[in-house]
CSV table of C-alpha atoms (C1' of nucleotides) in Angstrom, one decimal:
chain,number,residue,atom,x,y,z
A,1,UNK,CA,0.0,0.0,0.0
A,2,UNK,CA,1.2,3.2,-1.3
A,3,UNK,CA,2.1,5.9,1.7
A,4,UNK,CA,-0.2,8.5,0.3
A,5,UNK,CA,-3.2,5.9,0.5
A,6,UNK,CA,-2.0,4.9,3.9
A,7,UNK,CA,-2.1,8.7,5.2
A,8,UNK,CA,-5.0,9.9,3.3
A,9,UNK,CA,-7.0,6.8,5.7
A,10,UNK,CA,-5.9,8.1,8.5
A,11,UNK,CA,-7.0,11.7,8.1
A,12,UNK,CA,-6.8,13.9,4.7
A,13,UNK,CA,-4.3,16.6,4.6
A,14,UNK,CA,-4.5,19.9,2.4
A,15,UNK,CA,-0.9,19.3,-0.1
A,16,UNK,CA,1.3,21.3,2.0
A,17,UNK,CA,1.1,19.5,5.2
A,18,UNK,CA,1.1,16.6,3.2
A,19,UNK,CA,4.5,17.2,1.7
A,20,UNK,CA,5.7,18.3,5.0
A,21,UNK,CA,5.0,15.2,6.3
A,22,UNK,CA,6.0,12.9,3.6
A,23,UNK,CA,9.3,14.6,3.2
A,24,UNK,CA,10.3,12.9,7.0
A,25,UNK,CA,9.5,9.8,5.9
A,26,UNK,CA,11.8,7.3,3.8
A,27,UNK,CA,11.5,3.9,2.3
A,28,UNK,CA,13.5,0.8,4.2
A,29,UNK,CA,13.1,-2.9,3.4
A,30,UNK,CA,14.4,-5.7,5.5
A,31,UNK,CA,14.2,-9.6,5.5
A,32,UNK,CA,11.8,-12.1,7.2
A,33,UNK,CA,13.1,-12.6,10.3
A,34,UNK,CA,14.6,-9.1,11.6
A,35,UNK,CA,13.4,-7.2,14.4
A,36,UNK,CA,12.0,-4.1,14.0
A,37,UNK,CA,11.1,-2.9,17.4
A,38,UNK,CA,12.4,-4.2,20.5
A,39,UNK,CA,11.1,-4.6,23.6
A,40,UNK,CA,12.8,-2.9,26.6
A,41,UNK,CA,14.2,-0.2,23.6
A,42,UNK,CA,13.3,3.4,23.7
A,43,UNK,CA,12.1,3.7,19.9
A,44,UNK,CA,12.6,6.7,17.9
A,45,UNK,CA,10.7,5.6,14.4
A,46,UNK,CA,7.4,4.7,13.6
A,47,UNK,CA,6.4,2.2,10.5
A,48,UNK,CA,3.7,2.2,8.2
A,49,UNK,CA,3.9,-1.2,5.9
A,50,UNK,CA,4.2,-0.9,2.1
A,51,UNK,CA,4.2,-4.9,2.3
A,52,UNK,CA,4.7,-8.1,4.3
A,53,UNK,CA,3.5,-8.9,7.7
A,54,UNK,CA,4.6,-8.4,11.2
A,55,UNK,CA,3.9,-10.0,14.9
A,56,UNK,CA,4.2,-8.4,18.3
A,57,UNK,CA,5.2,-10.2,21.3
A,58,UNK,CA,6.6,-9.9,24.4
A,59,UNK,CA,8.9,-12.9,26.4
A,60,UNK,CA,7.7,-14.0,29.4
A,61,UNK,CA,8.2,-17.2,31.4
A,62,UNK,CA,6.2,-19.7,29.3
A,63,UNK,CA,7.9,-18.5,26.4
A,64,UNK,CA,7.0,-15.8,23.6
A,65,UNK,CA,3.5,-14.4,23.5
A,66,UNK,CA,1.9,-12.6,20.2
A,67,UNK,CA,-0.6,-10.0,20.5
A,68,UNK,CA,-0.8,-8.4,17.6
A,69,UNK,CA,-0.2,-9.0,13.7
A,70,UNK,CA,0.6,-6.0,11.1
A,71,UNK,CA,-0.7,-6.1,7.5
A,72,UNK,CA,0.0,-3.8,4.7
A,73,UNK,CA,-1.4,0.0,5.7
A,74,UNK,CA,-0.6,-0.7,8.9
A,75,UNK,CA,1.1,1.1,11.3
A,76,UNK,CA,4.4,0.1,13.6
A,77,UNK,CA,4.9,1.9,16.6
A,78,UNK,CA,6.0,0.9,19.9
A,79,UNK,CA,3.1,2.9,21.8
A,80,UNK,CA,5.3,4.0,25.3
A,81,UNK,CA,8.2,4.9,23.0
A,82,UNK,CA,5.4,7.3,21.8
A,83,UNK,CA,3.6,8.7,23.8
A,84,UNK,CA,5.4,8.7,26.9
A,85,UNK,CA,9.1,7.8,25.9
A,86,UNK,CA,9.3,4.7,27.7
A,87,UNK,CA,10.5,1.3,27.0
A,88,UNK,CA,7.7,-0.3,24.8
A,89,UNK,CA,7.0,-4.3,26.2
A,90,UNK,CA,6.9,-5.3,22.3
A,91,UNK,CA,9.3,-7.0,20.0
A,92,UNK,CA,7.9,-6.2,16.3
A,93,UNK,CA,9.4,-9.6,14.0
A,94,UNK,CA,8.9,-9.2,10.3
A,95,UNK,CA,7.1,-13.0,9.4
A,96,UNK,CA,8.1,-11.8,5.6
A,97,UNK,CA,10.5,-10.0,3.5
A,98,UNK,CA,9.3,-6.5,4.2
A,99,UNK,CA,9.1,-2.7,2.7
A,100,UNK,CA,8.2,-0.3,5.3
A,101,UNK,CA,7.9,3.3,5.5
A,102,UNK,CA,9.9,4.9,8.2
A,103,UNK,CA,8.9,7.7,10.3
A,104,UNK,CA,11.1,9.7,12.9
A,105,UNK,CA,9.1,10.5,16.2
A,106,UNK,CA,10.9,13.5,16.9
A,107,UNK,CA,10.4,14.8,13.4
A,108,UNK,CA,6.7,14.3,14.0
A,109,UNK,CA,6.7,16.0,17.2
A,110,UNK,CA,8.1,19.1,15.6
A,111,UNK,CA,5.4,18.9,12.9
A,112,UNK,CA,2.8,18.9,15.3
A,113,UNK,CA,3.6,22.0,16.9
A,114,UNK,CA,3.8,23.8,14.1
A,115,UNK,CA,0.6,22.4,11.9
A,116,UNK,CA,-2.6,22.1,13.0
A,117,UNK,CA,-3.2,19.8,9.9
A,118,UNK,CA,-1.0,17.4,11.1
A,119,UNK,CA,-1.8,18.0,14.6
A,120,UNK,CA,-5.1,16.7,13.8
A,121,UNK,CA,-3.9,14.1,11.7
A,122,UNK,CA,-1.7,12.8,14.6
A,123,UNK,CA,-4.7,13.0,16.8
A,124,UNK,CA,-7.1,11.2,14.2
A,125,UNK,CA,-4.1,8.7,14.1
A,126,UNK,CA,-4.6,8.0,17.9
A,127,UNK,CA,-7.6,7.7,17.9
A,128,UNK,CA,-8.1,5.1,15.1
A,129,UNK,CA,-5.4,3.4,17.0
A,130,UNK,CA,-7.6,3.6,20.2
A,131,UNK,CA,-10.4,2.2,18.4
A,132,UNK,CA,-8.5,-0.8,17.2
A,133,UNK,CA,-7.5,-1.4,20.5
A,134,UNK,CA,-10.4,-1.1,22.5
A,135,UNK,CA,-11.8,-3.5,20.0
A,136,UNK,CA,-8.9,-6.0,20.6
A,137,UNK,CA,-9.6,-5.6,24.6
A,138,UNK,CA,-13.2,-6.6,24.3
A,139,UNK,CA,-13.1,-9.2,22.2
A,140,UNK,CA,-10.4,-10.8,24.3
A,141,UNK,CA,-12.9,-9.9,27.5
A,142,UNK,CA,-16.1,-11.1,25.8
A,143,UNK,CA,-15.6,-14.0,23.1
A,144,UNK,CA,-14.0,-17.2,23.8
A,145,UNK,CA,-11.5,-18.4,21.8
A,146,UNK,CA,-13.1,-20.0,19.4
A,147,UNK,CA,-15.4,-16.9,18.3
A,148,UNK,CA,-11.7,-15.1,18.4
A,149,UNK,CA,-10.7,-17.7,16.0
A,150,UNK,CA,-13.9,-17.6,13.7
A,151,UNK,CA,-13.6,-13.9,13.5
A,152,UNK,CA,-9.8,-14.0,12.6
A,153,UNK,CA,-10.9,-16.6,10.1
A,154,UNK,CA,-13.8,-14.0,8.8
A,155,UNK,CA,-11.8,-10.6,8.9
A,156,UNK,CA,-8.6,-11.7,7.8
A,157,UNK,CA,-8.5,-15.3,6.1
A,158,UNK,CA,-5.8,-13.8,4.3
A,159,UNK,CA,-3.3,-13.8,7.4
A,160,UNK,CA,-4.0,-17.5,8.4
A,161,UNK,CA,-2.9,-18.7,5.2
A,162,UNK,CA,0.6,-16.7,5.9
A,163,UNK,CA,1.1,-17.0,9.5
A,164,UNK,CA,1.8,-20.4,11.6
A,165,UNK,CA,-0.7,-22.1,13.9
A,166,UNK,CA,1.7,-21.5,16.6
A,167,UNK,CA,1.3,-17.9,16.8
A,168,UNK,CA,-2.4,-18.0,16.2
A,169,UNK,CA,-2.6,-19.9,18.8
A,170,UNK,CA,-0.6,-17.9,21.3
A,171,UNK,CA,-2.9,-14.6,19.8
A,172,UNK,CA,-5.9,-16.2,21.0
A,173,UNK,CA,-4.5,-16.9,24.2
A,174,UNK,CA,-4.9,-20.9,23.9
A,175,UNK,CA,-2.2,-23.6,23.5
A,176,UNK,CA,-1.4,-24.8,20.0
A,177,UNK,CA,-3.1,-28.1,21.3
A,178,UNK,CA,-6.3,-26.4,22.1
A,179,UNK,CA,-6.5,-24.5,18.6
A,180,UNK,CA,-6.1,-27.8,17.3
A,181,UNK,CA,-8.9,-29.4,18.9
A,182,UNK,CA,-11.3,-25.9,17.6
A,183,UNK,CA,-9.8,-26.4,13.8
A,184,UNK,CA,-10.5,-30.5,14.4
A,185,UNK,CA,-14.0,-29.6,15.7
A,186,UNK,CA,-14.8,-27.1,13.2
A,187,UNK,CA,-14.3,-29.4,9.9
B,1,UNK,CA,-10.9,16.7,41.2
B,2,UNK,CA,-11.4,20.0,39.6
B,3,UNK,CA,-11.7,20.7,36.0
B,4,UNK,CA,-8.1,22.5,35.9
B,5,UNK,CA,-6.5,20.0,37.0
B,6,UNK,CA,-8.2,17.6,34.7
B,7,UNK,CA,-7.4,18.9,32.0
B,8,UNK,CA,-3.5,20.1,32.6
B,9,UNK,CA,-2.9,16.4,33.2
B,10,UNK,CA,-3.9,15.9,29.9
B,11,UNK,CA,-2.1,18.2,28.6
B,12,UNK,CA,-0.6,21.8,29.2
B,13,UNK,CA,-2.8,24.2,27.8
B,14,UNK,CA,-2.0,28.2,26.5
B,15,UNK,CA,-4.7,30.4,28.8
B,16,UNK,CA,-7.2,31.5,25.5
B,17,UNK,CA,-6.8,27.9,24.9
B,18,UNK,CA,-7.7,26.7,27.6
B,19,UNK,CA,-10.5,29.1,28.4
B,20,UNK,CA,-12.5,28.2,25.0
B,21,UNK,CA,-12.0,24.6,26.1
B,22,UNK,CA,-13.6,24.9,29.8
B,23,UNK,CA,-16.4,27.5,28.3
B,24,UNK,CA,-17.7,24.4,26.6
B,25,UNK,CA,-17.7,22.1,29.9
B,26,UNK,CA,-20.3,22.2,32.5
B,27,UNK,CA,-21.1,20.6,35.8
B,28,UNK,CA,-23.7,17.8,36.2
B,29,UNK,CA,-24.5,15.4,38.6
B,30,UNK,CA,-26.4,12.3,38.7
B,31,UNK,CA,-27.2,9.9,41.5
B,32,UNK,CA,-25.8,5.8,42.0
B,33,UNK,CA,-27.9,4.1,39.7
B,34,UNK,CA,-27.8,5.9,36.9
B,35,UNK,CA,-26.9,5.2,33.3
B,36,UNK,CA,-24.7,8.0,32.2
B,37,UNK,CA,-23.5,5.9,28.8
B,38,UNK,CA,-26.1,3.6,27.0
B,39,UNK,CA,-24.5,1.1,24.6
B,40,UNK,CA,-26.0,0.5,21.0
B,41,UNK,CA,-26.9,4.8,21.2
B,42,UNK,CA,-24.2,7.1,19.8
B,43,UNK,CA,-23.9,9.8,22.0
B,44,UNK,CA,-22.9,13.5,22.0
B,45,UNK,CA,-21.0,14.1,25.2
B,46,UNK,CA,-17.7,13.1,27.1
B,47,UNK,CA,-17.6,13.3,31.5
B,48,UNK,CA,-14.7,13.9,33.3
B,49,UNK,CA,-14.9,12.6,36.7
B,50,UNK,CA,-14.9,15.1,39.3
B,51,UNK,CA,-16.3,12.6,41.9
B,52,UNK,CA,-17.2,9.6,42.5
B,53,UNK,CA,-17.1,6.2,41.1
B,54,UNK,CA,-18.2,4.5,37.5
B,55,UNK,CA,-17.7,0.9,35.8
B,56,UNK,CA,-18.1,0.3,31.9
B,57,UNK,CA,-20.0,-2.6,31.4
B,58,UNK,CA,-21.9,-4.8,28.1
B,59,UNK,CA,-24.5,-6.8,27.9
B,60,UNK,CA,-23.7,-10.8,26.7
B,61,UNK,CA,-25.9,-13.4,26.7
B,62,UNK,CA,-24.2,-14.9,30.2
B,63,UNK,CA,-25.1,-11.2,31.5
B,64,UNK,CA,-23.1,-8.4,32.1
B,65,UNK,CA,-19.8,-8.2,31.4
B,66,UNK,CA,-17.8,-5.4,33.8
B,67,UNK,CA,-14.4,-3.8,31.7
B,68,UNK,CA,-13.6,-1.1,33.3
B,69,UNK,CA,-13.7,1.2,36.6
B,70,UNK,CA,-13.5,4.9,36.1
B,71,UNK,CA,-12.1,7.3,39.2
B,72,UNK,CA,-11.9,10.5,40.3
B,73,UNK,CA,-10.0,12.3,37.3
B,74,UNK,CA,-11.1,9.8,34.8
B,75,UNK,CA,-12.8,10.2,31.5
B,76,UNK,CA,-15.7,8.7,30.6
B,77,UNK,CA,-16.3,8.2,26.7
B,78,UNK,CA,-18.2,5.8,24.5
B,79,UNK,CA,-15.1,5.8,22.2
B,80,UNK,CA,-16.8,4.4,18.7
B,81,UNK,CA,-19.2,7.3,19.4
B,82,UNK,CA,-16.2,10.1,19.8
B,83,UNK,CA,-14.0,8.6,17.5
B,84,UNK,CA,-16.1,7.5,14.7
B,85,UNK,CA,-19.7,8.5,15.3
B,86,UNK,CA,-21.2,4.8,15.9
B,87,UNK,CA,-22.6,2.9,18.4
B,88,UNK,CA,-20.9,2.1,21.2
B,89,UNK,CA,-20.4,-0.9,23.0
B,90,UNK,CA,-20.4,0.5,26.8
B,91,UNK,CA,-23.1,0.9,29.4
B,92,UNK,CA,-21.3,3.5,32.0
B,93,UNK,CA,-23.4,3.2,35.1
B,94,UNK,CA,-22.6,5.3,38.4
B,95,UNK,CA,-21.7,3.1,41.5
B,96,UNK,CA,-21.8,6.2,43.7
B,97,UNK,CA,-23.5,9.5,43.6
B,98,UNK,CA,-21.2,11.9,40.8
B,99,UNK,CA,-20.0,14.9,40.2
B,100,UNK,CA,-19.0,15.2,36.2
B,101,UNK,CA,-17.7,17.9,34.0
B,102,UNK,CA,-20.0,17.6,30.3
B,103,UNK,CA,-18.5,18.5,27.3
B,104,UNK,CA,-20.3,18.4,24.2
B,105,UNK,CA,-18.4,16.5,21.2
B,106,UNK,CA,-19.5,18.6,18.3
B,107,UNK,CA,-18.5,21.9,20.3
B,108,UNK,CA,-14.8,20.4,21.1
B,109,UNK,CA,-14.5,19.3,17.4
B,110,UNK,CA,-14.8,23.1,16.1
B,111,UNK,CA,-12.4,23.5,18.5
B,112,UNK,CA,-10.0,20.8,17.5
B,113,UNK,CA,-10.1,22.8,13.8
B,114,UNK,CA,-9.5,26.2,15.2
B,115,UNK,CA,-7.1,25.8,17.8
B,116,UNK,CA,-3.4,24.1,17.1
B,117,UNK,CA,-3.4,24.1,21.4
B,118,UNK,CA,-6.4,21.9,21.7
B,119,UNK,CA,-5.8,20.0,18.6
B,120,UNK,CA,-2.7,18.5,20.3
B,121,UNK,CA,-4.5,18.1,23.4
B,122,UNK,CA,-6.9,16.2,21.8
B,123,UNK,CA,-3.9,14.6,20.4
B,124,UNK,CA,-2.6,13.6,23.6
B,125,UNK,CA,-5.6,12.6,25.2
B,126,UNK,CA,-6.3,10.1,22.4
B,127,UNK,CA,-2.6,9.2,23.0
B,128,UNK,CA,-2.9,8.8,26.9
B,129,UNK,CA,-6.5,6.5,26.6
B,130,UNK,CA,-4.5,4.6,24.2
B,131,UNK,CA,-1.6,3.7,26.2
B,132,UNK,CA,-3.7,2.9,29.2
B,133,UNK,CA,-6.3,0.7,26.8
B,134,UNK,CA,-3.1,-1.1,25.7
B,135,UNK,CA,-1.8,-1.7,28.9
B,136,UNK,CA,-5.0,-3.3,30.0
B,137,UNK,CA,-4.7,-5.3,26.9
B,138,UNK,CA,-1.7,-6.8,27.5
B,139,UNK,CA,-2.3,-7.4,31.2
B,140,UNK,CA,-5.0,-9.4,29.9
B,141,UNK,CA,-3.5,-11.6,27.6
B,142,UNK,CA,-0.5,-11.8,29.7
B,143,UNK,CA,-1.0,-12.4,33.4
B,144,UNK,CA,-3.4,-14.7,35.0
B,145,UNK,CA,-6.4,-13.3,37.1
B,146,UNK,CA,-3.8,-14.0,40.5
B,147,UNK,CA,-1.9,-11.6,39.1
B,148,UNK,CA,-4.5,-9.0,37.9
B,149,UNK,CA,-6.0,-9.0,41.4
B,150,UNK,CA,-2.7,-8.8,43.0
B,151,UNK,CA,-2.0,-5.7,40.7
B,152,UNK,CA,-5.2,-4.2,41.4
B,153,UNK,CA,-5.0,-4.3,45.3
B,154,UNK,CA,-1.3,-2.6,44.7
B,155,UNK,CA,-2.4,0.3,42.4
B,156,UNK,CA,-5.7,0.9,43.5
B,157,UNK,CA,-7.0,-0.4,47.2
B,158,UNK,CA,-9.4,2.3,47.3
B,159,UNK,CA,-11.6,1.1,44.5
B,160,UNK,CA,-11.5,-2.6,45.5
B,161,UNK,CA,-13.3,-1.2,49.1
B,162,UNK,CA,-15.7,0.6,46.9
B,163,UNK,CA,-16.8,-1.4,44.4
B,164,UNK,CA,-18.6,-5.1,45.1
B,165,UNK,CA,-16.8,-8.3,44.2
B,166,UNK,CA,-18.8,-9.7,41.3
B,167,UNK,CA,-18.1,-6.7,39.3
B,168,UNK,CA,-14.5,-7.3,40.2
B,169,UNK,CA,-14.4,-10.4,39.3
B,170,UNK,CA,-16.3,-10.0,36.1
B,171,UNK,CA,-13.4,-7.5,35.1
B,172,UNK,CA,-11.0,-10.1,35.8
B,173,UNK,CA,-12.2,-12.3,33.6
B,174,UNK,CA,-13.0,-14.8,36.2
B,175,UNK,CA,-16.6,-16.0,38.0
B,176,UNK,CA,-16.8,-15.0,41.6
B,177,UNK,CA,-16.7,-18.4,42.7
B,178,UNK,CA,-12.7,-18.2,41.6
B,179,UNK,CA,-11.9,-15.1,42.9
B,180,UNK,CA,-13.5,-16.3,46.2
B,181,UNK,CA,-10.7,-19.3,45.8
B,182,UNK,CA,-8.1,-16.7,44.6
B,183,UNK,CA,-9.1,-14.8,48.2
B,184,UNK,CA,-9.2,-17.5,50.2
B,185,UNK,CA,-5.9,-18.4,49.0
B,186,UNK,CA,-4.3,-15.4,49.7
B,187,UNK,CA,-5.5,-14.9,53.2
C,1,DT,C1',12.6,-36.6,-6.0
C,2,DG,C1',13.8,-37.7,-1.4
C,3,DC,C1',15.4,-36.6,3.2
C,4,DA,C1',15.5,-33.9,7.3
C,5,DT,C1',13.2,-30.5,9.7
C,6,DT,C1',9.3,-28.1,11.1
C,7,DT,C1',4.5,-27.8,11.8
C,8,DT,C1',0.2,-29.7,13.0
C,9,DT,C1',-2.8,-33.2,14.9
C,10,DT,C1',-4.1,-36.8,18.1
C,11,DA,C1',-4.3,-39.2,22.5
C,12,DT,C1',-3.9,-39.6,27.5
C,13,DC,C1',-4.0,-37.8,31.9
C,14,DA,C1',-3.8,-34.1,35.5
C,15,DT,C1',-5.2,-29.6,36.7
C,16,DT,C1',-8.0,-25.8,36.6
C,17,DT,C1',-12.2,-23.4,36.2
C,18,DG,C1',-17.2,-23.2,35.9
C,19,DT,C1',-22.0,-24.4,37.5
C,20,DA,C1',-25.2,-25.0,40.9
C,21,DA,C1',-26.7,-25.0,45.4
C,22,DA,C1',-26.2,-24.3,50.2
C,23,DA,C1',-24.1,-21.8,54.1
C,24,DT,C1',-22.5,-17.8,56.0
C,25,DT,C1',-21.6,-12.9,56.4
C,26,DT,C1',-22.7,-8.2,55.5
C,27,DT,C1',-25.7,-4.4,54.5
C,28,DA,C1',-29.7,-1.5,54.6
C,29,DG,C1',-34.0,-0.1,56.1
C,30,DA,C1',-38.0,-0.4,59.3
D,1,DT,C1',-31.9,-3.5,67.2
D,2,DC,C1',-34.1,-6.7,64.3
D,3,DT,C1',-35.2,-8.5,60.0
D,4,DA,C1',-35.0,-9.2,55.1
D,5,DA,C1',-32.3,-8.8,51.3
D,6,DA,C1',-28.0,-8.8,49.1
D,7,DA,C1',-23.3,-10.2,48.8
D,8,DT,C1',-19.8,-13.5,49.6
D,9,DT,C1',-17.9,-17.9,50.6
D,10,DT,C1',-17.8,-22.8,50.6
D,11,DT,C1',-18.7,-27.4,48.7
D,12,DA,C1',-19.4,-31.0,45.3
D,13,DC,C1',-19.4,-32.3,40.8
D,14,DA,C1',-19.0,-31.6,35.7
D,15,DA,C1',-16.7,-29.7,31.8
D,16,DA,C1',-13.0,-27.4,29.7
D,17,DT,C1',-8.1,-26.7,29.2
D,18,DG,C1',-3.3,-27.5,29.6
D,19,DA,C1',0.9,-30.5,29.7
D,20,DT,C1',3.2,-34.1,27.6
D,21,DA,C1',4.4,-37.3,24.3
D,22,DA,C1',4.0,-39.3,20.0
D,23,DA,C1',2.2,-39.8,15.3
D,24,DA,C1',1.1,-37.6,11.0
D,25,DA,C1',1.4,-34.1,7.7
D,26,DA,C1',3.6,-30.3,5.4
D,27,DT,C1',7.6,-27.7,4.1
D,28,DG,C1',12.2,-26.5,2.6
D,29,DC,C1',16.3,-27.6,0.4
D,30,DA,C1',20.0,-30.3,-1.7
DNA sequence: TGCATTTTTTATCATTTGTAAAATTTTAGA
DNA sequence: TCTAAAATTTTACAAATGATAAAAAATGCA
C-alpha cells in the first residue's frame, strides 16, 4: 500500500502539510526474520507497511506471546516509545520480507507544533489506534477463543494462510493443542 | 478533582486555549444508579470525573460483562461514538453519587479545527487513553487473574473497598466463585 | 525426487475453572 | 436492634483446558 493511501486513511491533509510530512518519511526494506522494534528499547521511528506482515510479542516465562499482527497500511509503533518515551513491552518480528515506510518521532513531534493539519492528523491517528485497541480488549474480555478464531478466520482469512498455527494460537490466548482441537472440531 | 486539573494532566494548555475549552464544559450530577452511557446509542457528550465512582460494562448473553472502573479524574467516553460516530459498546453506570464535568463532542471538534493548542490536546488525550487501553490489553493476555487482582489491590486499594466483588471479578475475567478461591488463598 | 526439519494433529492424563446450590456474612432499612 | 435482602464464601461435581508425548502431515532444500 502506497504511503499517500495509507495517510490519506488516517485523516486527509491539504498538499502542503502533506509534503511536509511525507518529506520525514523514507523507504526501508528488510528480510523475514529481523526485528524491527524491540522490547525494553526506547524507539525513535514509527512504520507504516508498504508490504509483508509483522507480529508483536513480548517474552515472558512460558515463552514468547503474540498479541498483535501487522498487515499492509498498517502502522508500527511501539506505543510507550510514543507517547510517553518509555521502554515499549513489544518486539515487532517481520514473518516476511518487508518494505516499510519509516517515520522519525521526533520529526513528528516538531510537525505537530507547528501544523494544525497534522496535529489533527496525529490525533485522528490515535484515535483510530484507540479504536482498534479497545476493540482488541473486548473481544479478548467477551468471546471465547473459538469466536476469536472464527472472527480471525472472517476478517482476515488472508493472514491464516501466511502466518503459523503457533502464533495464532498464542494470539488467541490458547495452546497450540487447544487450537487444534477448535480447527478439528470445526471441519 | 477539579476541571483545571483535569485537564493540565492531559495536557498543558496556552490560557485562551484553555478558556475556549472549559467554556464548553459544565457541571452535572447524577445519583448511584444511573446510566450516564447507553450502549448501542451514539452519543454526544464526554464526562470527566470530578467525583465519585463509575464501571463500563456490556450486555452478553451470560449477562453483564464489567471492563472497566472509572475514578476521580477519569474520563468517561463511549469511544466508537467520539471517534467515529457509531454505536458504542459500553453501558457506564454510576456506583456512587457523581459529580461530572460535560463536554459536548461537536463543540470540542470546532475547536479541534481552530485551535493548534487543543488540537494536540486532543492529540494527547487520544494518545494517553491509548496507552492505558493497551496496557489493560496486554495485562489481559499476559498475566493470569492472580496476578490482575494482586496488581489491582497494589495500584488501587481504594476502588476494591468501593466497588462489590462480582463486578471485580467479572473485570478479571473470572466468575466470583474463583476469585472467592483466589481470596481464600491469599488470606 | 527424497530426506530432514518443522509444523500440526491426536491421544492420554492431570489440573483448573465453571456451574449449581447451600451456608455464611454483610448491609440497609423499618 | 431486628429482619429481610444482598453479597460473599464454601462445597461437590462436571466440563474445559493444559501438559506431555508421539504420530502424522507439510515444508524446505540439496
Amino acid at each position: 500500500m502506497e504511503i499517500n493511501t495509507i495517510l490519506d486513511r488516517i485523516y486527509a491533509l491539504p498538499m502542503p502539510s502533506k509534503e511536509s510530512l511525507t518529506k520525514a518519511i523514507d523507504e526501508v526494506e528488510y528480510s523475514k526474520g529481523y526485528r524491527l522494534l524491540n522490547a525494553d528499547k526506547v524507539e525513535r521511528n514509527i512504520y507504516f507497511i508498504k508490504k509483508g506482515i509483522v507480529r508483536a510479542y513480548t517474552d515472558s516465562a512460558e515463552g514468547e506471546i503474540t498479541f498483535w499482527f501487522g498487515k499492509e497500511g498498517d502502522t508500527v509503533v511501539s506505543m510507550r516509545s510514543y507517547v510517553a518515551s518509555q521502554k515499549g513491552y513489544e518486539t515487532i518480528e517481520l514473518l516476511e520480507d518487508c518494505v516499510l515506510y519509516e517515520l522519525n518521532m521526533s520529526a513528528l513531534n516538531n510537525l505537530f507544533v507547528k501544523d494544525i493539519h497534522i496535529a489533527n492528523w496525529g490525533r485522528k491517528f490515535a484515535e483510530q489506534e484507540l479504536l482498534k485497541t479497545e476493540e482488541r480488549l473486548i473481544a479478548r474480555q467477551f468471546k471465547t477463543a473459538l469466536e476469536r478464531y472464527c472472527e480471525l478466520i472472517k476478517n482476515t482469512p488472508e493472514l491464516l494462510l501466511r502466518i503459523q498455527l503457533s502464533h495464532i494460537a498464542s494470539y488467541l490466548g490458547i495452546t497450540q493443542v487447544s487450537l487444534s482441537r477448535i480447527r478439528a472440531k470445526l471441519k
